[in-house]
Coordinates of C-alpha atoms and ligand atoms in Angstrom, one line a residue:
M1 CA -36.5 19.4 -7.9
N2 CA -39.8 21.2 -8.6
K3 CA -41.0 22.7 -11.8
R4 CA -40.2 26.3 -10.9
N5 CA -36.6 25.3 -10.0
D6 CA -36.3 23.4 -13.3
N7 CA -37.4 26.5 -15.2
L8 CA -34.9 28.6 -13.3
L9 CA -32.3 26.0 -14.1
L10 CA -33.0 26.2 -17.8
A11 CA -32.6 30.0 -17.6
A12 CA -29.5 29.7 -15.5
G13 CA -27.9 27.2 -17.9
A14 CA -28.4 29.6 -20.7
L15 CA -27.2 32.6 -18.7
G16 CA -24.2 30.7 -17.5
L17 CA -23.1 29.9 -21.0
I18 CA -23.8 33.4 -22.1
G19 CA -21.8 34.8 -19.2
G20 CA -19.0 32.4 -19.9
Y21 CA -19.1 33.4 -23.5
A22 CA -18.7 37.1 -22.7
V23 CA -15.2 36.3 -21.4
G24 CA -14.7 34.3 -24.6
K25 CA -15.7 37.3 -26.7
M26 CA -12.9 39.3 -25.3
L27 CA -10.4 36.5 -26.0
S28 CA -11.6 35.3 -29.4
K29 CA -10.5 36.3 -32.8
P30 CA -12.9 37.5 -35.5
A31 CA -14.4 34.9 -37.9
R32 CA -12.3 33.9 -40.9
S33 CA -11.9 31.2 -43.4
A34 CA -9.0 28.8 -43.1
T35 CA -6.7 27.4 -45.9
P36 CA -5.5 23.7 -45.9
G37 CA -2.8 23.1 -43.4
D38 CA -4.0 26.1 -41.3
T39 CA -6.2 25.8 -38.3
L40 CA -9.9 25.0 -39.0
P41 CA -12.5 27.6 -39.6
T42 CA -13.6 29.3 -36.4
A43 CA -17.1 30.5 -35.7
G44 CA -17.8 34.2 -35.1
V45 CA -18.7 35.6 -31.7
L46 CA -22.5 35.9 -32.3
D47 CA -22.7 32.5 -33.9
T48 CA -21.0 30.9 -31.0
L49 CA -23.3 32.7 -28.6
A50 CA -26.3 31.5 -30.6
L51 CA -25.0 28.0 -30.5
A52 CA -24.5 28.2 -26.8
V53 CA -28.1 29.4 -26.2
D54 CA -29.8 27.1 -28.8
V55 CA -27.8 23.9 -28.5
F56 CA -25.6 23.7 -25.4
A57 CA -27.9 25.4 -22.8
P58 CA -31.1 23.3 -23.4
T59 CA -29.0 20.0 -23.6
F60 CA -27.4 20.8 -20.3
A61 CA -30.6 22.1 -18.6
K62 CA -32.6 19.0 -19.6
G63 CA -30.0 17.0 -17.6
V64 CA -27.2 15.1 -19.4
I65 CA -27.1 12.2 -16.9
I66 CA -30.6 12.2 -15.5
R67 CA -33.4 14.1 -17.1
R68 CA -35.2 17.0 -15.2
P69 CA -38.9 16.7 -15.9
G70 CA -39.5 20.4 -15.6
A71 CA -36.8 21.3 -18.1
E72 CA -38.1 18.6 -20.5
A73 CA -41.6 20.2 -20.3
V74 CA -40.1 23.6 -21.1
A75 CA -38.1 22.1 -24.0
E76 CA -41.3 20.5 -25.4
R77 CA -43.4 23.6 -25.0
L78 CA -40.8 25.8 -26.8
D79 CA -39.8 23.0 -29.2
L80 CA -36.2 23.7 -28.2
D81 CA -34.7 20.7 -30.0
R82 CA -36.1 21.9 -33.3
R83 CA -34.5 25.3 -32.7
A84 CA -31.2 23.5 -31.9
V85 CA -31.4 21.6 -35.3
Q86 CA -32.2 24.9 -37.1
R87 CA -29.2 26.6 -35.5
M88 CA -26.9 23.8 -36.6
Q89 CA -28.3 24.0 -40.1
K90 CA -27.6 27.8 -40.2
L91 CA -24.0 27.3 -39.1
R92 CA -23.4 24.5 -41.6
N93 CA -24.8 26.6 -44.4
K94 CA -22.7 29.6 -43.4
Y95 CA -19.4 27.9 -42.6
G96 CA -19.4 24.8 -44.8
P97 CA -18.6 21.2 -43.9
G98 CA -16.2 22.1 -41.0
P99 CA -15.3 20.8 -38.5
L100 CA -16.0 24.2 -37.0
M101 CA -13.9 25.5 -34.1
L102 CA -15.7 27.5 -31.4
P103 CA -13.7 30.3 -29.8
L104 CA -14.5 29.4 -26.2
P105 CA -12.4 30.8 -23.4
L106 CA -11.5 27.7 -21.3
R107 CA -11.6 24.9 -23.8
K108 CA -10.8 24.0 -27.4
Q109 CA -14.1 22.8 -28.9
A110 CA -15.1 21.7 -32.4
V111 CA -18.5 20.9 -33.9
V112 CA -18.9 18.4 -36.7
F113 CA -21.3 18.9 -39.7
A114 CA -20.3 16.5 -42.4
P115 CA -21.4 12.9 -42.6
E116 CA -17.9 11.7 -43.5
H117 CA -16.5 13.5 -40.5
V118 CA -18.9 11.9 -38.2
R119 CA -17.8 8.5 -39.5
R120 CA -14.2 9.4 -39.1
V121 CA -14.6 10.5 -35.5
L122 CA -16.6 7.4 -34.6
D123 CA -14.3 5.0 -36.5
E124 CA -11.2 6.5 -35.1
S125 CA -12.3 6.2 -31.5
P126 CA -10.7 5.9 -29.0
E127 CA -7.4 7.0 -30.8
P128 CA -7.2 9.9 -31.6
F129 CA -10.8 10.6 -30.6
A130 CA -11.0 9.5 -27.0
T131 CA -14.4 8.7 -25.5
A132 CA -13.0 9.8 -22.1
S133 CA -13.6 13.6 -22.6
S134 CA -13.0 15.9 -19.7
E135 CA -16.7 16.7 -19.2
K136 CA -17.7 13.0 -19.4
R137 CA -15.0 12.1 -16.8
A138 CA -16.3 14.9 -14.5
A139 CA -19.9 13.8 -14.8
L140 CA -19.4 10.0 -14.6
S141 CA -16.8 10.2 -11.8
H142 CA -19.9 10.6 -9.5
F143 CA -21.0 7.0 -10.0
E144 CA -18.6 5.1 -12.4
P145 CA -15.1 6.7 -12.3
Q146 CA -13.6 3.6 -13.9
G147 CA -16.4 2.7 -16.3
V148 CA -15.4 1.9 -19.9
L149 CA -16.8 5.1 -21.3
V150 CA -14.4 7.2 -19.3
S151 CA -11.4 4.8 -19.6
H152 CA -8.5 5.0 -22.1
G153 CA -5.7 2.9 -23.3
P154 CA -5.2 -0.7 -22.2
E155 CA -7.8 -0.3 -19.4
R156 CA -10.4 0.8 -21.9
A157 CA -9.7 -2.2 -24.2
D158 CA -10.0 -4.6 -21.3
R159 CA -13.3 -3.1 -20.0
R160 CA -14.7 -2.9 -23.5
R161 CA -14.0 -6.6 -24.1
F162 CA -15.8 -7.4 -20.8
N163 CA -18.9 -5.3 -21.7
E164 CA -19.1 -6.8 -25.2
A165 CA -18.7 -10.4 -23.8
V166 CA -21.5 -10.0 -21.2
L167 CA -23.9 -8.0 -23.2
E168 CA -23.2 -10.1 -26.3
S169 CA -22.8 -7.1 -28.6
D170 CA -22.4 -9.1 -31.8
R171 CA -25.5 -11.3 -31.3
A172 CA -28.9 -10.0 -32.4
V173 CA -30.4 -12.2 -29.7
H174 CA -28.8 -12.6 -26.3
H175 CA -28.4 -16.3 -25.2
M176 CA -30.5 -15.4 -22.1
A177 CA -33.5 -14.4 -24.3
E178 CA -35.5 -17.4 -23.0
R179 CA -35.1 -16.2 -19.5
F180 CA -35.5 -12.4 -20.2
L181 CA -38.5 -12.4 -22.5
P182 CA -40.9 -14.0 -20.0
L183 CA -39.7 -11.3 -17.5
V184 CA -40.7 -8.6 -20.0
D185 CA -44.2 -10.2 -20.3
E186 CA -44.6 -10.4 -16.5
E187 CA -43.6 -6.8 -16.0
A188 CA -45.8 -5.6 -18.9
G189 CA -48.7 -7.5 -17.2
R190 CA -48.1 -5.6 -14.0
I191 CA -47.8 -2.3 -15.7
L192 CA -51.1 -2.8 -17.5
A193 CA -52.8 -4.0 -14.4
A194 CA -51.6 -0.9 -12.5
A195 CA -52.7 1.3 -15.3
R196 CA -56.2 -0.2 -15.2
D197 CA -56.3 0.5 -11.5
K198 CA -55.2 4.1 -12.0
G199 CA -57.4 4.7 -15.0
E200 CA -54.5 5.5 -17.4
L201 CA -51.0 4.5 -18.2
D202 CA -48.6 7.3 -17.3
W203 CA -44.8 7.5 -16.9
D204 CA -44.7 6.7 -13.2
T205 CA -46.6 3.5 -13.7
F206 CA -44.6 2.5 -16.8
S207 CA -41.2 3.4 -15.4
Q208 CA -41.7 1.5 -12.1
G209 CA -42.3 -1.7 -14.1
W210 CA -39.4 -0.9 -16.5
Y211 CA -36.9 -0.4 -13.6
R212 CA -38.0 -3.6 -12.0
L213 CA -37.4 -5.4 -15.3
A214 CA -33.9 -3.8 -15.5
R215 CA -33.0 -4.9 -12.0
R216 CA -34.2 -8.5 -12.7
V217 CA -32.3 -8.7 -16.0
V218 CA -29.1 -7.3 -14.4
F219 CA -29.1 -8.8 -10.9
G220 CA -32.0 -11.3 -10.8
D221 CA -35.3 -11.6 -9.0
G222 CA -33.6 -10.9 -5.7
A223 CA -33.2 -7.3 -6.7
S224 CA -36.8 -6.8 -8.1
D225 CA -37.9 -4.6 -5.3
D226 CA -34.6 -3.0 -4.4
L227 CA -35.9 0.6 -4.4
E228 CA -32.9 1.7 -2.2
L229 CA -30.6 0.8 -5.1
H230 CA -32.8 2.9 -7.4
D231 CA -32.7 5.8 -5.0
L232 CA -28.9 5.6 -4.6
T233 CA -28.6 5.6 -8.4
V234 CA -30.9 8.6 -8.8
A235 CA -29.0 10.6 -6.1
L236 CA -25.6 10.0 -7.7
R237 CA -27.0 10.8 -11.2
K238 CA -28.5 14.0 -10.0
A239 CA -25.0 15.0 -8.7
A240 CA -23.5 13.9 -12.0
N241 CA -25.7 16.3 -13.9
W242 CA -23.6 19.1 -12.4
A243 CA -20.3 17.3 -13.2
F244 CA -17.4 19.1 -11.4
L245 CA -19.7 21.8 -10.0
H246 CA -21.2 19.3 -7.5
P247 CA -19.1 17.8 -4.6
K248 CA -18.8 14.0 -4.5
K249 CA -21.3 12.2 -2.4
R250 CA -18.7 9.8 -1.0
A251 CA -21.0 8.0 1.5
T252 CA -23.7 7.4 -1.1
Q253 CA -21.2 6.2 -3.6
A254 CA -19.8 3.7 -1.1
R255 CA -23.3 2.3 -0.4
F256 CA -24.0 2.1 -4.1
F257 CA -20.9 0.1 -4.9
A258 CA -21.4 -2.1 -1.9
R259 CA -24.8 -3.0 -3.1
I260 CA -23.7 -3.7 -6.6
K261 CA -20.9 -5.9 -5.3
H262 CA -23.4 -7.8 -3.1
Y263 CA -25.5 -8.7 -6.2
L264 CA -22.4 -9.6 -8.3
E265 CA -21.2 -11.9 -5.5
R266 CA -24.7 -13.5 -5.4
A267 CA -24.6 -14.0 -9.2
E268 CA -28.2 -15.1 -9.3
P269 CA -28.8 -17.7 -12.0
G270 CA -30.7 -16.3 -15.0
S271 CA -29.3 -12.8 -14.6
L272 CA -26.4 -10.8 -16.2
A273 CA -24.7 -11.1 -12.9
A274 CA -24.4 -14.8 -13.4
V275 CA -23.0 -14.2 -16.9
I276 CA -20.5 -11.8 -15.3
A277 CA -19.4 -14.5 -12.9
R278 CA -18.5 -16.8 -15.8
T279 CA -16.7 -14.1 -17.9
P280 CA -12.9 -13.9 -17.5
I281 CA -11.7 -10.6 -16.0
T282 CA -8.4 -9.0 -15.1
A283 CA -7.4 -6.8 -12.2
A284 CA -8.3 -3.8 -14.4
T285 CA -11.9 -4.9 -15.4
L286 CA -13.7 -4.0 -12.2
P287 CA -17.1 -5.3 -13.0
H288 CA -18.8 -3.3 -10.3
Q289 CA -17.6 -0.1 -12.1
Q290 CA -19.0 -1.3 -15.4
V291 CA -22.5 -2.2 -14.2
P292 CA -23.6 1.4 -13.1
Q293 CA -23.6 2.4 -16.8
W294 CA -26.0 -0.4 -17.4
L295 CA -28.4 0.7 -14.7
F296 CA -28.2 4.3 -15.8
A297 CA -28.7 3.4 -19.5
F298 CA -31.8 1.3 -18.9
D299 CA -33.5 4.6 -18.1
A300 CA -32.9 5.8 -21.7
A301 CA -34.3 2.5 -23.0
G302 CA -37.5 3.0 -20.9
M303 CA -38.0 6.6 -22.2
T304 CA -37.5 5.3 -25.8
T305 CA -40.1 2.6 -25.4
F306 CA -42.6 5.0 -24.0
R307 CA -42.1 7.4 -26.8
A308 CA -42.3 4.5 -29.3
L309 CA -45.7 3.6 -27.8
A310 CA -46.8 7.2 -28.5
L311 CA -45.7 6.8 -32.1
L312 CA -47.8 3.7 -32.5
A313 CA -50.7 5.3 -30.8
T314 CA -50.7 8.1 -33.3
H315 CA -50.0 6.0 -36.4
P316 CA -52.8 3.4 -36.6
Q317 CA -51.5 1.9 -39.8
Q318 CA -48.1 1.1 -38.4
A319 CA -49.6 -0.1 -35.1
A320 CA -51.7 -2.6 -37.2
Q321 CA -48.5 -3.7 -38.9
A322 CA -46.8 -4.1 -35.5
R323 CA -49.7 -6.2 -34.2
K324 CA -49.5 -8.3 -37.3
E325 CA -45.9 -9.0 -36.6
I326 CA -46.6 -10.2 -33.1
R327 CA -49.7 -12.3 -33.9
N328 CA -49.2 -15.9 -32.9
K329 CA -45.8 -15.1 -31.5
P330 CA -45.8 -15.4 -27.7
G331 CA -42.8 -15.4 -25.4
I332 CA -39.5 -16.4 -27.0
G333 CA -41.1 -16.0 -30.5
R334 CA -40.7 -12.3 -29.8
K335 CA -36.9 -12.4 -29.6
H336 CA -36.6 -10.8 -33.0
L337 CA -39.3 -8.4 -34.1
P338 CA -37.9 -6.4 -37.0
F339 CA -40.8 -4.0 -37.4
L340 CA -40.9 -3.2 -33.7
R341 CA -37.1 -2.9 -33.5
A342 CA -37.4 -0.4 -36.3
T343 CA -40.1 1.4 -34.4
V344 CA -37.8 1.7 -31.4
L345 CA -35.0 2.9 -33.6
E346 CA -37.3 5.6 -35.0
S347 CA -38.2 6.7 -31.5
L348 CA -34.5 7.1 -31.0
R349 CA -33.9 8.8 -34.3
L350 CA -36.6 11.4 -33.6
W351 CA -35.8 11.9 -30.0
P352 CA -32.2 10.6 -29.4
T353 CA -31.5 9.9 -25.7
T354 CA -27.8 10.6 -26.2
P355 CA -28.1 13.9 -28.2
A356 CA -24.4 14.9 -27.6
I357 CA -21.8 12.3 -28.5
L358 CA -18.6 13.7 -27.2
R359 CA -14.9 13.0 -28.0
Q360 CA -11.6 14.6 -27.1
T361 CA -8.6 14.5 -29.4
T362 CA -5.4 12.9 -28.0
R363 CA -3.2 14.6 -30.7
A364 CA -3.5 17.1 -33.5
T365 CA -5.6 15.8 -36.4
A366 CA -5.5 16.9 -40.1
W367 CA -8.7 17.7 -42.0
E368 CA -9.3 19.0 -45.5
Q369 CA -9.9 22.5 -44.1
G370 CA -7.1 22.6 -41.6
T371 CA -5.7 21.2 -38.4
M372 CA -7.6 20.4 -35.2
P373 CA -5.3 20.8 -32.2
A374 CA -4.8 18.1 -29.5
K375 CA -7.1 18.2 -26.5
T376 CA -10.0 19.6 -28.6
G377 CA -13.5 18.5 -27.5
V378 CA -15.5 17.2 -30.5
L379 CA -19.3 17.4 -30.5
L380 CA -21.4 15.1 -32.7
F381 CA -24.9 16.5 -32.2
A382 CA -27.2 13.6 -33.1
P383 CA -30.5 15.5 -33.5
F384 CA -28.9 17.6 -36.3
F385 CA -28.1 14.5 -38.3
H386 CA -31.4 12.7 -37.5
R387 CA -33.7 15.6 -38.1
D388 CA -32.0 17.6 -40.9
D389 CA -35.0 18.5 -43.1
Q390 CA -32.8 20.1 -45.6
R391 CA -31.3 16.7 -46.4
L392 CA -33.8 14.0 -45.2
P393 CA -37.3 13.8 -46.7
Y394 CA -38.4 11.7 -43.7
A395 CA -36.8 14.1 -41.1
N396 CA -40.0 15.0 -39.2
R397 CA -42.2 12.0 -39.7
F398 CA -42.3 8.4 -38.4
A399 CA -40.5 6.3 -40.9
P400 CA -39.7 2.8 -39.6
E401 CA -38.9 1.7 -43.2
V402 CA -35.6 3.7 -43.0
W403 CA -34.3 0.9 -40.7
L404 CA -35.8 -2.0 -42.6
E405 CA -34.6 -1.2 -46.1
E406 CA -31.0 -1.8 -47.1
R407 CA -29.7 1.8 -46.8
Q408 CA -28.1 3.2 -49.9
D409 CA -26.7 6.4 -48.4
E410 CA -24.1 6.7 -45.7
W411 CA -26.0 9.3 -43.7
P412 CA -25.2 9.1 -40.0
L413 CA -28.1 7.9 -38.0
I414 CA -26.3 7.4 -34.7
P415 CA -28.7 6.7 -31.8
F416 CA -26.4 4.1 -30.4
S417 CA -23.2 5.9 -31.7
G418 CA -21.0 3.9 -34.0
G419 CA -17.5 2.5 -34.5
P420 CA -15.5 0.7 -31.8
A421 CA -17.2 2.6 -29.0
T422 CA -20.7 2.0 -30.2
C423 CA -23.2 1.0 -27.5
P424 CA -22.4 -2.6 -26.6
A425 CA -25.9 -3.3 -25.5
K426 CA -27.7 -2.2 -28.7
N427 CA -29.0 -5.6 -29.5
L428 CA -30.0 -6.5 -26.0
V429 CA -31.8 -3.1 -25.7
L430 CA -33.6 -3.6 -29.0
M431 CA -34.7 -7.1 -28.0
L432 CA -36.1 -6.0 -24.6
T433 CA -37.7 -2.7 -25.8
S434 CA -39.4 -4.3 -28.8
A435 CA -40.7 -7.2 -26.7
M436 CA -42.1 -4.7 -24.1
L437 CA -43.8 -2.7 -26.9
A438 CA -45.2 -6.0 -28.2
A439 CA -46.7 -6.9 -24.8
L440 CA -48.2 -3.4 -24.4
I441 CA -50.0 -3.4 -27.7
D442 CA -50.9 -7.1 -27.9
G443 CA -54.7 -7.2 -28.4
R444 CA -55.2 -3.5 -27.8
A445 CA -54.8 -0.3 -29.7
P446 CA -52.8 2.2 -27.6
R447 CA -54.5 5.6 -27.4
L448 CA -52.8 8.8 -26.4
V449 CA -54.7 10.9 -23.9
S450 CA -52.0 13.5 -23.0
D451 CA -52.9 17.2 -23.2
N452 CA -50.4 17.6 -26.0
P453 CA -51.4 15.4 -29.0
L454 CA -48.7 14.4 -31.4
D455 CA -49.0 15.7 -35.0
P456 CA -48.0 12.8 -37.2
V457 CA -47.4 15.1 -40.2
R458 CA -44.8 17.2 -38.4
L459 CA -43.5 15.4 -35.3
P460 CA -42.2 17.8 -32.6
G461 CA -38.5 18.3 -32.0
S462 CA -38.9 17.4 -28.3
L463 CA -41.2 14.9 -26.8
N464 CA -41.5 14.9 -23.1
N465 CA -41.8 11.3 -22.0
F466 CA -42.8 12.3 -18.4
S467 CA -46.1 13.9 -19.6
L468 CA -47.2 11.1 -22.0
R469 CA -50.5 9.4 -20.9
F470 CA -52.3 6.6 -22.5
A471 CA -55.8 5.2 -22.1
A472 CA -55.8 2.2 -19.8
G473 CA -57.0 -1.2 -21.1
Ligands
HEM501 C1 -32.1 3.1 -25.6 C2 -31.1 2.7 -24.9 C3 -29.7 3.0 -25.1 C4 -29.2 3.9 -26.0 C5 -29.8 4.8 -27.0 C6 -27.7 3.9 -25.8 C7 -26.8 4.6 -26.5 C8 -25.5 4.7 -26.2 C9 -24.6 5.5 -26.9 C10 -24.9 6.6 -27.9 C11 -23.3 5.2 -26.4 C12 -22.0 5.8 -26.9 C13 -21.6 7.0 -26.4 C14 -20.3 7.4 -27.1 O1 -20.1 7.1 -28.3 O2 -19.6 8.2 -26.5 C15 -23.5 4.2 -25.5 C16 -22.4 3.6 -24.8 C17 -22.6 2.6 -23.9 N1 -23.8 1.9 -23.6 FE1 -25.6 2.3 -24.3 N2 -27.4 3.0 -24.8 C18 -28.6 2.4 -24.4 C19 -28.8 1.5 -23.4 C20 -27.8 0.8 -22.8 C21 -27.9 -0.3 -21.9 C22 -29.3 -0.8 -21.4 C23 -26.7 -0.7 -21.6 C24 -26.3 -1.9 -20.7 C25 -27.1 -2.9 -20.3 C26 -25.7 0.1 -22.3 C27 -24.4 0.0 -22.1 C28 -23.5 0.9 -22.7 C29 -22.0 1.0 -22.4 C30 -21.3 0.0 -21.4 C31 -21.5 2.0 -23.1 C32 -20.0 2.4 -23.2 C33 -19.4 1.9 -24.4 C34 -17.9 2.3 -24.6 O3 -17.5 3.4 -24.1 O4 -17.2 1.6 -25.2 N3 -26.4 1.0 -23.0 N4 -24.8 3.8 -25.4

C-alpha cells in the first residue's frame, strides 16, 4: 500500500469511527455519575467521539497486526500518540478512576484508568477477563484461529502450557542461548556489512537480517532464506489488519500452515522446532497454530531493537554505559546484559508495540464505582500508563534506571502485558534483542542520520521505525 493510500486510510479510520459514533449518539444516554452497585460511569457523547478520534482511530490506522509505514509516518509527524495520551489524561481527570463505559452502539466497551484496575484485569485473566476478545478473534482468525491468545477454557490452558514450556517463560536465559547468540552475531555482521555497502543502516537492511534471525531461531538454518514464508505471513497479516472486514485468504492460509508443518516435522536440531518436537502435546495443542504468533511477534521485537538503537544514538552517556557492559563479553557472555535489556524495555515503554491490551468479560464484574456487564470489551491503553507526565517524572525521557532499580511503586508498565497471559517469550525476546543491540554498537558509536532527529529532552509520542537511518560503520 502506498503512502497516499495510507494517509487516506488514516482519515478513513477516523471517519469510520466518527460515523459509527453518530449512530451511537442517537442511542446513548447523557453523561452521569454512578453510585456503588449501579452501572459504571459512562462517558458523554463528545468525550467518546474525542476518544474515538484521538485513541482508537490512529491505533487502528497504523495497523494493529502489521504496521502501515505511511500511517506510522503521519502519526509521527502529527505526534498522534502524545495526543492519545493527553486525551486519556483529560478523561481520567474528568471522570475519575473508572473504569469508564463508552456508549458505543454495537458493543459494550470500558476503558481502564487506575493502576489497581490494570492489575486486577491482568491478574484475573482469562477469567473473568478473557484474552479471546471478539476483535482479537476476528483479526487473528486470518492466520492463527486456534492460537493461545484467542483460545479460552481448557484449550487455552493447554496451549499456554505449551508456549511457556518451549519459550521457557520462567528462565531469564533460554537453554538454547549457546546456539542462538552466535546466530545473533552472524546476522548482525551481515546487517552491518550490507549497511556499509549501502552507505547507511536503514529499516530494510536491518529488518531483512532480523527476520532471517527469527526464522533460524524458530525453524533452523533450513528456513534462513525462506522469503516465501515471509511473504505468506505478510499477506495474512495485512488481511488481519481489517479483521472481519476482510474475506479469509483460504488458499494462502493453507500454504502458510503447510509450510509451518513442514518445518515442525523437520525439527532441525538447534531450533525451537526441535524443542517443540520434545515437548509433550495433546490433541488440543496444535503447535502449527501456536507458531504463527511467534513469527508475527518477532516483528515487534525488531521494531523495538531499531528504536532502542536510536535511543542509544541520541544518548551518548548511556551508549557508553552499554558499551562498558559488553566489553570483554563476546558470544554467550551476552546472554544476560541488564543495562541493554533495560534499554530495550525503555524502547517499549516509550513506544509500546502492543498499545492496546484487550480483554472481554465472561460475566458481570463488581467495581467500587459500579458493575461492568458481561461481554464488555476492556481496553488497557499502554501508552497512557507509560507516558503519563502528570504522574511519571520520567514520562518523556530515556530512563533505563526505571527497570534496573527495585521499583517501589506499583505503577503499571506493561509492554509485555502481565499476569497469567503475560508474553511467554519476554525473556527470550530480551535476550535476543539486547544481544543484537550489543553486536550493533560493539566498537562503534551509532549515529542517527534520519531527517527527524530525536529530542532527548522531550522524546516524541510516536517514533516511526521505518524512517530511522543510521550512519554506516
Ligand atoms: C518486543 C517483542 C514482544 C512484545 C513487546 C510482546 C508483547 C506481548 C504482549 C503485550 C502480549 C499479551 C497480550 C495480552 O495480554 O493480551 C503478548 C502475548 C504473547 N506473545 Fe509476545 N511480545 C513480543 C514478542 C514475542 C515473541 C518473539 C514471541 C514468540 C517467540 C511472543 C509470543 C507471545 C505469545 C504466544 C503470546 C500469547 C500469550 C497468551 O495469550 O497467553 N511474543 N506478547
